[in-house]
Amino acid sequence: MAVNAYVPDASFGGTTALGWLKWVIFMATIRDVAARAGVSVATVSHVMNESRFVTEDTKQRVLAAIAALNYRRDGIARSLRRSQTGTIGAIIADITNPFFSDLVKGIEDTIRGFPEKLNLILCNTEEDAARELLYLDVLMEKRIDGLILAPAGGNVAYLEALVARGFPLVFVDRSLSSVTADSVLVDNLAAATALVAHLIARGHRRIAVLKATLHASSITERVQGHAAAMAAAGLDFDAGMIVESASSIDAAFEGGRAILALDPLPDAVFCTNNFMTLGMMRALNEQGLRCPQDMAIAGFDDFQWADAFRPRMTTVAQSGYDQGCAAARLLRDRITKVQTGPAVHLVHGTALNIRESSG
Amino acid sequence: MAVNAYVPDASFGGTTALGWLKWVIFMATIRDVAARAGVSVATVSHVMNESRFVTEDTKQRVLAAIAALNYRRDGIARSLRRSQTGTIGAIIADITNPFFSDLVKGIEDTIRGFPEKLNLILCNTEEDAARELLYLDVLMEKRIDGLILAPAGGNVAYLEALVARGFPLVFVDRSLSSVTADSVLVDNLAAATALVAHLIARGHRRIAVLKATLHASSITERVQGHAAAMAAAGLDFDAGMIVESASSIDAAFEGGRAILALDPLPDAVFCTNNFMTLGMMRALNEQGLRCPQDMAIAGFDDFQWADAFRPRMTTVAQSGYDQGCAAARLLRDRITKVQTGPAVHLVHGTALNIRESSG
DNA sequence: TCGCCCTTGTTAAACGATTACGTTAAAATA
DNA sequence: TATTTTAACGTAATCGTTTAACAAGGGCGA
């Protein structure tokens, strides 16, 4: 495979240790285009950006040269000069969580529609604040134009500094009370309260919580919702009925086992997110218990197959997709300075899907 | 909010139309650091990159200046100079498909471990070749160092040109026969054959296929597997039993309806991916039919909750995560030229999970 | 003392675009 | 005809790094 055959002329100098790519992948520069079209580099640039009038004849010559050389402008050089990269970051908890993959898809679909041609760099923190910090640093080095963040907690000072400097930041799923940035959230407290109230209305009294150990505001609020609904119904519950596990299906499976080891056994479980629900169901299956006959389950976050399998899950549904779209729009407005005022907080609606798992 | 208060001195010139960020977000440059530390920019660079010995004393002064100014080096300028961006692209079909979100997570987890500190730009084609082309162009402009691609089909010439130039490219999930790049795949034909053979062994004779309309090699091979198993068992089937739908749950739901409208009704359905299985189950539920009593179902791609709900799904399991890890390693080896020989093709194993849905 | 190497540091040329400013020739006006 | 205006394009500075090439100073053997 004669890779060097693609080098069109001898104008290449030596190859440095790191610059070998240059040798192998020939890329015409704006100068090559200008030379071939017999114009200056400025004219080529203006043709590409439509930033100045160029006679039709000249424009065609430039376009022909671009096509002939298969020229693609160097986005890196462009970014350096313009101080804009056209790249945004998304730091989320875990892409394998359907809520977040929906969210990311919403972001992607939305930015694709923007004339700015934005790109998305994706980062999973797995709820680890240290990893979040590392990603923040890397993204800042990459000079992203803005960031959509589901904060893992911690790093408050860092984020405060960012927003103080005017860096475009949008929170999703959760927010940090001390950092005043745009956000798109749902009313976790109200939704969780309603869900647990529904369980109570179905006659359940001992309602446990399988809680993801996150410092996320969303989870805390959901747990508070449980307490609120219980209190409103005059029901007592001890702290032991709130079982924590890391936010993954495997960890939730262990958490579910712990709940099933509770004495006396609860008659319902409120799962604070997708992974908790799935882990709980696994634990239930393992013990040969049936839902809802032996134990009722209701969870936060719907999933697309929640009604395709048995038991159909009673859930609080929120649209990760819509929230992703909204976050992308907010961020774009900040980046382009369409929006410059104080922080905007969007609260998206939730739906209580009552299905058979809640008994 | 006095954003301008953060500008530390008057050394800033005018602000151009596009360069407003510079004004708002002050970022120290290597020159500022050098000035504060009383050394040259070269020395600062060498301290940061450990590319030459620097006396401990000088190094400490530089480090102190970096800390004091909260300096982060400009990755854009760095990339321009080094002709390396430390960014790779992943163009996949749909992040909401659990197979792909697992895959992306595998990529991410793997590149995080590399000393090169790579980043991932994510793109969803939704199986649209035109969108793929658009993303290819954008990523090339962004000067990514390499690409992991689940090709939507088409764009063959473009991709051929890329690999001919030596651009690091790794196929995942599917490949393009005319493009000789590294790949990590599974043996779709064998796995699908085994799955359908299992259905036949369970006594099913009229076995329909719910096929995602993709030009992907993976799907074609899975359909061929069905034909092979049927032929091996001496079973006939007409083309009408292969129903196509777009690769989404909603479309698969319609496809499932079409299958349930077949006369005579098949007694089993082979679903060629995750989304097909989910859509088929929805259709079954809608008609009030039960699985496996009224119709057996078996699908390609396992999902983490496949055994947590009823009916437990019989599936061919493949690890998107492992494939993502492998693809990331292959790509890294190409980028760093650790690997330079002919294309490497990795075939990952699959597992046949026999559960109750197949009857 | 001279020449040489070694150590540490500096200077300045890239990298490839964008864009403020300048220039040229033709057209318009006085 | 002399001058200004306008249309069309060119020149060169700039963005913030990396790194080859060079330089100064000190140590040391002959």
mmCIF file with all atom_site columns, C-alpha atoms in Angstrom, chain A residues 105 304-305, chain B residues 93-100 126-127 210 212 245-253 271-281 300-301 303:
data_model
loop_
_atom_site.group_PDB
_atom_site.id
_atom_site.type_symbol
_atom_site.label_atom_id
_atom_site.label_alt_id
_atom_site.label_comp_id
_atom_site.label_asym_id
_atom_site.label_entity_id
_atom_site.label_seq_id
_atom_site.pdbx_PDB_ins_code
_atom_site.Cartn_x
_atom_site.Cartn_y
_atom_site.Cartn_z
_atom_site.occupancy
_atom_site.B_iso_or_equiv
_atom_site.pdbx_formal_charge
_atom_site.auth_seq_id
_atom_site.auth_comp_id
_atom_site.auth_asym_id
_atom_site.auth_atom_id
_atom_site.pdbx_PDB_model_num
ATOM 1  C CA . LYS A 1 105 ? -29.720 11.764  21.955 1.00 0.00 ? 105 LYS A CA 1
ATOM 2  C CA . GLN A 1 304 ? -39.329 2.128   26.772 1.00 0.00 ? 304 GLN A CA 1
ATOM 3  C CA . TRP A 1 305 ? -40.030 -1.511  27.500 1.00 0.00 ? 305 TRP A CA 1
ATOM 4  C CA . ALA B 1 93  ? -26.340 4.018   14.777 1.00 0.00 ? 93  ALA B CA 1
ATOM 5  C CA . ASP B 1 94  ? -28.240 4.998   17.883 1.00 0.00 ? 94  ASP B CA 1
ATOM 6  C CA . ILE B 1 95  ? -27.046 5.644   21.403 1.00 0.00 ? 95  ILE B CA 1
ATOM 7  C CA . THR B 1 96  ? -30.403 4.671   22.883 1.00 0.00 ? 96  THR B CA 1
ATOM 8  C CA . ASN B 1 97  ? -29.865 1.113   21.703 1.00 0.00 ? 97  ASN B CA 1
ATOM 9  C CA . PRO B 1 98  ? -28.366 -0.657  24.731 1.00 0.00 ? 98  PRO B CA 1
ATOM 10 C CA . PHE B 1 99  ? -25.892 -2.447  22.522 1.00 0.00 ? 99  PHE B CA 1
ATOM 11 C CA . PHE B 1 100 ? -24.422 0.830   21.381 1.00 0.00 ? 100 PHE B CA 1
ATOM 12 C CA . GLU B 1 126 ? -29.744 6.723   12.894 1.00 0.00 ? 126 GLU B CA 1
ATOM 13 C CA . GLU B 1 127 ? -28.770 4.461   10.001 1.00 0.00 ? 127 GLU B CA 1
ATOM 14 C CA . LEU B 1 210 ? -38.623 -9.273  12.123 1.00 0.00 ? 210 LEU B CA 1
ATOM 15 C CA . ALA B 1 212 ? -34.399 -4.131  10.818 1.00 0.00 ? 212 ALA B CA 1
ATOM 16 C CA . SER B 1 245 ? -39.139 -2.295  9.654  1.00 0.00 ? 245 SER B CA 1
ATOM 17 C CA . ALA B 1 246 ? -36.907 0.623   10.458 1.00 0.00 ? 246 ALA B CA 1
ATOM 18 C CA . SER B 1 247 ? -34.588 0.140   13.402 1.00 0.00 ? 247 SER B CA 1
ATOM 19 C CA . SER B 1 248 ? -36.580 1.714   16.219 1.00 0.00 ? 248 SER B CA 1
ATOM 20 C CA . ILE B 1 249 ? -38.999 0.373   18.776 1.00 0.00 ? 249 ILE B CA 1
ATOM 21 C CA . ASP B 1 250 ? -41.947 2.230   17.277 1.00 0.00 ? 250 ASP B CA 1
ATOM 22 C CA . ALA B 1 251 ? -41.252 0.986   13.779 1.00 0.00 ? 251 ALA B CA 1
ATOM 23 C CA . ALA B 1 252 ? -40.696 -2.521  15.090 1.00 0.00 ? 252 ALA B CA 1
ATOM 24 C CA . PHE B 1 253 ? -44.064 -2.317  16.793 1.00 0.00 ? 253 PHE B CA 1
ATOM 25 C CA . CYS B 1 271 ? -35.977 -10.611 15.956 1.00 0.00 ? 271 CYS B CA 1
ATOM 26 C CA . THR B 1 272 ? -32.766 -9.328  14.446 1.00 0.00 ? 272 THR B CA 1
ATOM 27 C CA . ASN B 1 273 ? -31.900 -6.819  17.158 1.00 0.00 ? 273 ASN B CA 1
ATOM 28 C CA . ASN B 1 274 ? -32.881 -5.260  20.460 1.00 0.00 ? 274 ASN B CA 1
ATOM 29 C CA . PHE B 1 275 ? -35.389 -2.830  19.090 1.00 0.00 ? 275 PHE B CA 1
ATOM 30 C CA . MET B 1 276 ? -37.119 -5.504  17.036 1.00 0.00 ? 276 MET B CA 1
ATOM 31 C CA . THR B 1 277 ? -37.556 -7.690  20.096 1.00 0.00 ? 277 THR B CA 1
ATOM 32 C CA . LEU B 1 278 ? -39.032 -4.861  22.107 1.00 0.00 ? 278 LEU B CA 1
ATOM 33 C CA . GLY B 1 279 ? -41.388 -3.798  19.324 1.00 0.00 ? 279 GLY B CA 1
ATOM 34 C CA . MET B 1 280 ? -42.496 -7.358  18.749 1.00 0.00 ? 280 MET B CA 1
ATOM 35 C CA . MET B 1 281 ? -43.322 -7.793  22.418 1.00 0.00 ? 281 MET B CA 1
ATOM 36 C CA . PHE B 1 300 ? -30.437 -11.061 18.776 1.00 0.00 ? 300 PHE B CA 1
ATOM 37 C CA . ASP B 1 301 ? -28.799 -8.890  21.485 1.00 0.00 ? 301 ASP B CA 1
ATOM 38 C CA . PHE B 1 303 ? -30.301 -6.696  27.489 1.00 0.00 ? 303 PHE B CA 1
#
